[in-house]
Amino acid sequence: MVGDLLFRRLCDRYPEHSRKLRELARLEASVGGLMEAVLERHRAEAEPTERVEALTHQLFDDLGDADWDAFLVRLRDVVVPFVERFERLHDESPAEDRSALRILRDHERALLRFLNAEIQREDGLRQIEVVLAELTEVRPTGRQG
C-alpha cells in the first residue's frame, strides 16, 4: 500500500518523527491486508506493486523539502477525500464486508485525527494506537464479521 511505503520512506526525511511514521506505516500495512481480503472476495485486483511504488515515489517527490508542519497540512489535504470515500464505502457495503470496511473507515478517520492533533502541536499517536489495538484483536482469525 502507498501509505506503508511512503511513511517508511519518510522516516529518513523526518528522523525526529520516525517513531510516529513507523506506527503510521504499521497501521497502513495492517489495514492494507484487510482490504486485500475484501478485494479477493469480490474478485477485484489490488493495484500492482509497480504502480504502488510509482505512486509512493511521486508523493515523496511532491513533498520536496517541506518541513514537518507543511507535510502534515499537505497530507491532511490528501486524506480528507479518503475519509469521505471510505465512509461511503462502509455505509453502502454488503453486510459481509461491513466489519472490514469499518476498520478501513476508522483507520482513515484516525489518520485525520492524528494529523489535526499534530498540526495543533499535540501528540496524535494515541489515535493510531487505538486502531492498531483493534486490528490486533481482529487479525488472529484473519476474518471479520
PDB file of C-alpha atoms in Angstrom:
ATOM      1  CA  MET A   1       0.000   0.000   0.000  1.00  0.00           C
ATOM      2  CA  VAL A   2       1.119   3.528  -0.757  1.00  0.00           C
ATOM      3  CA  GLY A   3       0.838   4.741   2.840  1.00  0.00           C
ATOM      4  CA  ASP A   4       3.026   1.958   4.216  1.00  0.00           C
ATOM      5  CA  LEU A   5       5.829   2.597   1.729  1.00  0.00           C
ATOM      6  CA  LEU A   6       5.542   6.382   1.971  1.00  0.00           C
ATOM      7  CA  PHE A   7       5.641   6.530   5.765  1.00  0.00           C
ATOM      8  CA  ARG A   8       8.613   4.158   5.952  1.00  0.00           C
ATOM      9  CA  ARG A   9      10.467   6.226   3.388  1.00  0.00           C
ATOM     10  CA  LEU A  10       9.685   9.460   5.245  1.00  0.00           C
ATOM     11  CA  CYS A  11      11.478   8.209   8.381  1.00  0.00           C
ATOM     12  CA  ASP A  12      14.769   9.347   6.825  1.00  0.00           C
ATOM     13  CA  ARG A  13      13.386  12.752   5.909  1.00  0.00           C
ATOM     14  CA  TYR A  14      11.861  13.403   9.339  1.00  0.00           C
ATOM     15  CA  PRO A  15      14.058  11.406  11.758  1.00  0.00           C
ATOM     16  CA  GLU A  16      12.742  13.245  14.814  1.00  0.00           C
ATOM     17  CA  HIS A  17       9.272  11.897  13.944  1.00  0.00           C
ATOM     18  CA  SER A  18      10.360   8.427  12.807  1.00  0.00           C
ATOM     19  CA  ARG A  19       8.548   6.631  15.650  1.00  0.00           C
ATOM     20  CA  LYS A  20       5.256   8.195  14.574  1.00  0.00           C
ATOM     21  CA  LEU A  21       5.937   7.438  10.926  1.00  0.00           C
ATOM     22  CA  ARG A  22       6.765   3.792  11.695  1.00  0.00           C
ATOM     23  CA  GLU A  23       3.462   3.454  13.567  1.00  0.00           C
ATOM     24  CA  LEU A  24       1.621   5.028  10.629  1.00  0.00           C
ATOM     25  CA  ALA A  25       3.360   2.569   8.277  1.00  0.00           C
ATOM     26  CA  ARG A  26       2.362  -0.314  10.550  1.00  0.00           C
ATOM     27  CA  LEU A  27      -1.238   0.888  10.524  1.00  0.00           C
ATOM     28  CA  GLU A  28      -1.291   1.173   6.739  1.00  0.00           C
ATOM     29  CA  ALA A  29       0.223  -2.289   6.293  1.00  0.00           C
ATOM     30  CA  SER A  30      -2.303  -3.853   8.681  1.00  0.00           C
ATOM     31  CA  VAL A  31      -5.278  -2.202   7.061  1.00  0.00           C
ATOM     32  CA  GLY A  32      -3.923  -2.991   3.612  1.00  0.00           C
ATOM     33  CA  GLY A  33      -4.055  -6.676   4.496  1.00  0.00           C
ATOM     34  CA  LEU A  34      -7.718  -6.382   5.420  1.00  0.00           C
ATOM     35  CA  MET A  35      -8.515  -4.576   2.203  1.00  0.00           C
ATOM     36  CA  GLU A  36      -6.825  -7.282   0.152  1.00  0.00           C
ATOM     37  CA  ALA A  37      -9.177  -9.838   1.709  1.00  0.00           C
ATOM     38  CA  VAL A  38     -12.239  -7.761   0.760  1.00  0.00           C
ATOM     39  CA  LEU A  39     -10.950  -7.294  -2.795  1.00  0.00           C
ATOM     40  CA  GLU A  40     -10.257 -11.014  -3.090  1.00  0.00           C
ATOM     41  CA  ARG A  41     -13.826 -11.889  -2.040  1.00  0.00           C
ATOM     42  CA  HIS A  42     -15.125  -9.700  -4.853  1.00  0.00           C
ATOM     43  CA  ARG A  43     -12.512 -10.960  -7.315  1.00  0.00           C
ATOM     44  CA  ALA A  44     -11.152  -7.451  -7.735  1.00  0.00           C
ATOM     45  CA  GLU A  45      -7.453  -6.904  -8.179  1.00  0.00           C
ATOM     46  CA  ALA A  46      -5.327  -4.683  -5.980  1.00  0.00           C
ATOM     47  CA  GLU A  47      -3.007  -2.125  -7.541  1.00  0.00           C
ATOM     48  CA  PRO A  48       0.112  -3.773  -8.984  1.00  0.00           C
ATOM     49  CA  THR A  49       3.216  -3.378  -6.814  1.00  0.00           C
ATOM     50  CA  GLU A  50       4.951  -1.335  -9.515  1.00  0.00           C
ATOM     51  CA  ARG A  51       2.075   1.173  -9.560  1.00  0.00           C
ATOM     52  CA  VAL A  52       2.055   1.429  -5.766  1.00  0.00           C
ATOM     53  CA  GLU A  53       5.798   2.069  -5.778  1.00  0.00           C
ATOM     54  CA  ALA A  54       5.465   4.697  -8.521  1.00  0.00           C
ATOM     55  CA  LEU A  55       2.699   6.493  -6.604  1.00  0.00           C
ATOM     56  CA  THR A  56       4.790   6.384  -3.446  1.00  0.00           C
ATOM     57  CA  HIS A  57       7.802   7.902  -5.180  1.00  0.00           C
ATOM     58  CA  GLN A  58       5.612  10.596  -6.739  1.00  0.00           C
ATOM     59  CA  LEU A  59       4.082  11.539  -3.377  1.00  0.00           C
ATOM     60  CA  PHE A  60       7.526  11.589  -1.787  1.00  0.00           C
ATOM     61  CA  ASP A  61       8.933  13.789  -4.551  1.00  0.00           C
ATOM     62  CA  ASP A  62       5.926  16.124  -4.400  1.00  0.00           C
ATOM     63  CA  LEU A  63       6.807  16.929  -0.802  1.00  0.00           C
ATOM     64  CA  GLY A  64      10.061  18.497  -1.921  1.00  0.00           C
ATOM     65  CA  ASP A  65      11.808  19.967   1.097  1.00  0.00           C
ATOM     66  CA  ALA A  66       8.612  20.519   3.094  1.00  0.00           C
ATOM     67  CA  ASP A  67       9.146  20.684   6.835  1.00  0.00           C
ATOM     68  CA  TRP A  68       7.097  18.513   9.221  1.00  0.00           C
ATOM     69  CA  ASP A  69       4.308  21.071   9.591  1.00  0.00           C
ATOM     70  CA  ALA A  70       3.948  21.558   5.839  1.00  0.00           C
ATOM     71  CA  PHE A  71       3.962  17.781   5.351  1.00  0.00           C
ATOM     72  CA  LEU A  72       1.128  17.395   7.874  1.00  0.00           C
ATOM     73  CA  VAL A  73      -1.004  20.010   6.126  1.00  0.00           C
ATOM     74  CA  ARG A  74      -0.348  18.501   2.684  1.00  0.00           C
ATOM     75  CA  LEU A  75      -1.156  15.015   3.889  1.00  0.00           C
ATOM     76  CA  ARG A  76      -4.353  16.215   5.544  1.00  0.00           C
ATOM     77  CA  ASP A  77      -5.465  17.607   2.172  1.00  0.00           C
ATOM     78  CA  VAL A  78      -4.874  14.160   0.664  1.00  0.00           C
ATOM     79  CA  VAL A  79      -6.571  12.254   3.500  1.00  0.00           C
ATOM     80  CA  VAL A  80      -9.870  14.184   3.700  1.00  0.00           C
ATOM     81  CA  PRO A  81     -11.266  12.775   0.410  1.00  0.00           C
ATOM     82  CA  PHE A  82     -10.276   9.259   1.503  1.00  0.00           C
ATOM     83  CA  VAL A  83     -12.168   9.688   4.776  1.00  0.00           C
ATOM     84  CA  GLU A  84     -15.252  10.660   2.788  1.00  0.00           C
ATOM     85  CA  ARG A  85     -14.754   7.806   0.302  1.00  0.00           C
ATOM     86  CA  PHE A  86     -14.301   5.152   2.991  1.00  0.00           C
ATOM     87  CA  GLU A  87     -17.318   6.436   4.911  1.00  0.00           C
ATOM     88  CA  ARG A  88     -19.437   5.995   1.766  1.00  0.00           C
ATOM     89  CA  LEU A  89     -17.955   2.561   1.072  1.00  0.00           C
ATOM     90  CA  HIS A  90     -18.747   1.443   4.611  1.00  0.00           C
ATOM     91  CA  ASP A  91     -22.289   2.803   4.527  1.00  0.00           C
ATOM     92  CA  GLU A  92     -23.047   1.190   1.155  1.00  0.00           C
ATOM     93  CA  SER A  93     -21.225  -2.115   1.706  1.00  0.00           C
ATOM     94  CA  PRO A  94     -22.809  -5.562   1.908  1.00  0.00           C
ATOM     95  CA  ALA A  95     -23.109  -6.985   5.416  1.00  0.00           C
ATOM     96  CA  GLU A  96     -20.218  -9.423   4.989  1.00  0.00           C
ATOM     97  CA  ASP A  97     -17.798  -6.558   4.264  1.00  0.00           C
ATOM     98  CA  ARG A  98     -19.064  -4.097   6.846  1.00  0.00           C
ATOM     99  CA  SER A  99     -16.601  -5.109   9.583  1.00  0.00           C
ATOM    100  CA  ALA A 100     -13.508  -4.821   7.375  1.00  0.00           C
ATOM    101  CA  LEU A 101     -14.740  -1.578   5.857  1.00  0.00           C
ATOM    102  CA  ARG A 102     -15.492  -0.195   9.317  1.00  0.00           C
ATOM    103  CA  ILE A 103     -11.834  -0.748  10.200  1.00  0.00           C
ATOM    104  CA  LEU A 104     -10.760   0.839   6.926  1.00  0.00           C
ATOM    105  CA  ARG A 105     -13.018   3.833   7.623  1.00  0.00           C
ATOM    106  CA  ASP A 106     -11.901   4.102  11.244  1.00  0.00           C
ATOM    107  CA  HIS A 107      -8.228   3.910  10.291  1.00  0.00           C
ATOM    108  CA  GLU A 108      -8.639   6.798   7.875  1.00  0.00           C
ATOM    109  CA  ARG A 109     -10.539   8.807  10.482  1.00  0.00           C
ATOM    110  CA  ALA A 110      -7.757   8.098  12.996  1.00  0.00           C
ATOM    111  CA  LEU A 111      -5.158   9.254  10.483  1.00  0.00           C
ATOM    112  CA  LEU A 112      -7.064  12.521  10.037  1.00  0.00           C
ATOM    113  CA  ARG A 113      -7.336  12.981  13.819  1.00  0.00           C
ATOM    114  CA  PHE A 114      -3.596  12.268  14.089  1.00  0.00           C
ATOM    115  CA  LEU A 115      -2.832  14.937  11.506  1.00  0.00           C
ATOM    116  CA  ASN A 116      -5.115  17.501  13.133  1.00  0.00           C
ATOM    117  CA  ALA A 117      -3.575  16.849  16.559  1.00  0.00           C
ATOM    118  CA  GLU A 118      -0.026  17.094  15.227  1.00  0.00           C
ATOM    119  CA  ILE A 119      -0.845  20.323  13.381  1.00  0.00           C
ATOM    120  CA  GLN A 120      -2.097  21.716  16.692  1.00  0.00           C
ATOM    121  CA  ARG A 121       1.178  20.597  18.343  1.00  0.00           C
ATOM    122  CA  GLU A 122      -0.479  17.796  20.271  1.00  0.00           C
ATOM    123  CA  ASP A 123       0.557  14.145  20.272  1.00  0.00           C
ATOM    124  CA  GLY A 124      -1.605  12.461  17.669  1.00  0.00           C
ATOM    125  CA  LEU A 125      -0.133   8.998  18.096  1.00  0.00           C
ATOM    126  CA  ARG A 126      -2.833   7.878  20.548  1.00  0.00           C
ATOM    127  CA  GLN A 127      -5.367   7.958  17.699  1.00  0.00           C
ATOM    128  CA  ILE A 128      -3.248   5.496  15.755  1.00  0.00           C
ATOM    129  CA  GLU A 129      -2.574   3.244  18.747  1.00  0.00           C
ATOM    130  CA  VAL A 130      -6.315   2.766  19.322  1.00  0.00           C
ATOM    131  CA  VAL A 131      -6.878   1.474  15.785  1.00  0.00           C
ATOM    132  CA  LEU A 132      -3.744  -0.699  15.921  1.00  0.00           C
ATOM    133  CA  ALA A 133      -5.032  -2.284  19.131  1.00  0.00           C
ATOM    134  CA  GLU A 134      -8.352  -3.007  17.446  1.00  0.00           C
ATOM    135  CA  LEU A 135      -6.567  -4.547  14.479  1.00  0.00           C
ATOM    136  CA  THR A 136      -4.567  -6.774  16.813  1.00  0.00           C
ATOM    137  CA  GLU A 137      -7.835  -8.099  18.204  1.00  0.00           C
ATOM    138  CA  VAL A 138      -9.240  -8.741  14.715  1.00  0.00           C
ATOM    139  CA  ARG A 139      -6.189 -10.179  12.915  1.00  0.00           C
ATOM    140  CA  PRO A 140      -5.653 -13.566  14.615  1.00  0.00           C
ATOM    141  CA  THR A 141      -8.544 -15.216  12.786  1.00  0.00           C
ATOM    142  CA  GLY A 142      -7.857 -13.359   9.553  1.00  0.00           C
ATOM    143  CA  ARG A 143     -11.578 -12.751   9.081  1.00  0.00           C
ATOM    144  CA  GLN A 144     -14.050 -10.186  10.253  1.00  0.00           C
ATOM    145  CA  GLY A 145     -17.745 -10.292  10.910  1.00  0.00           C
TER     146      GLY A 145
END
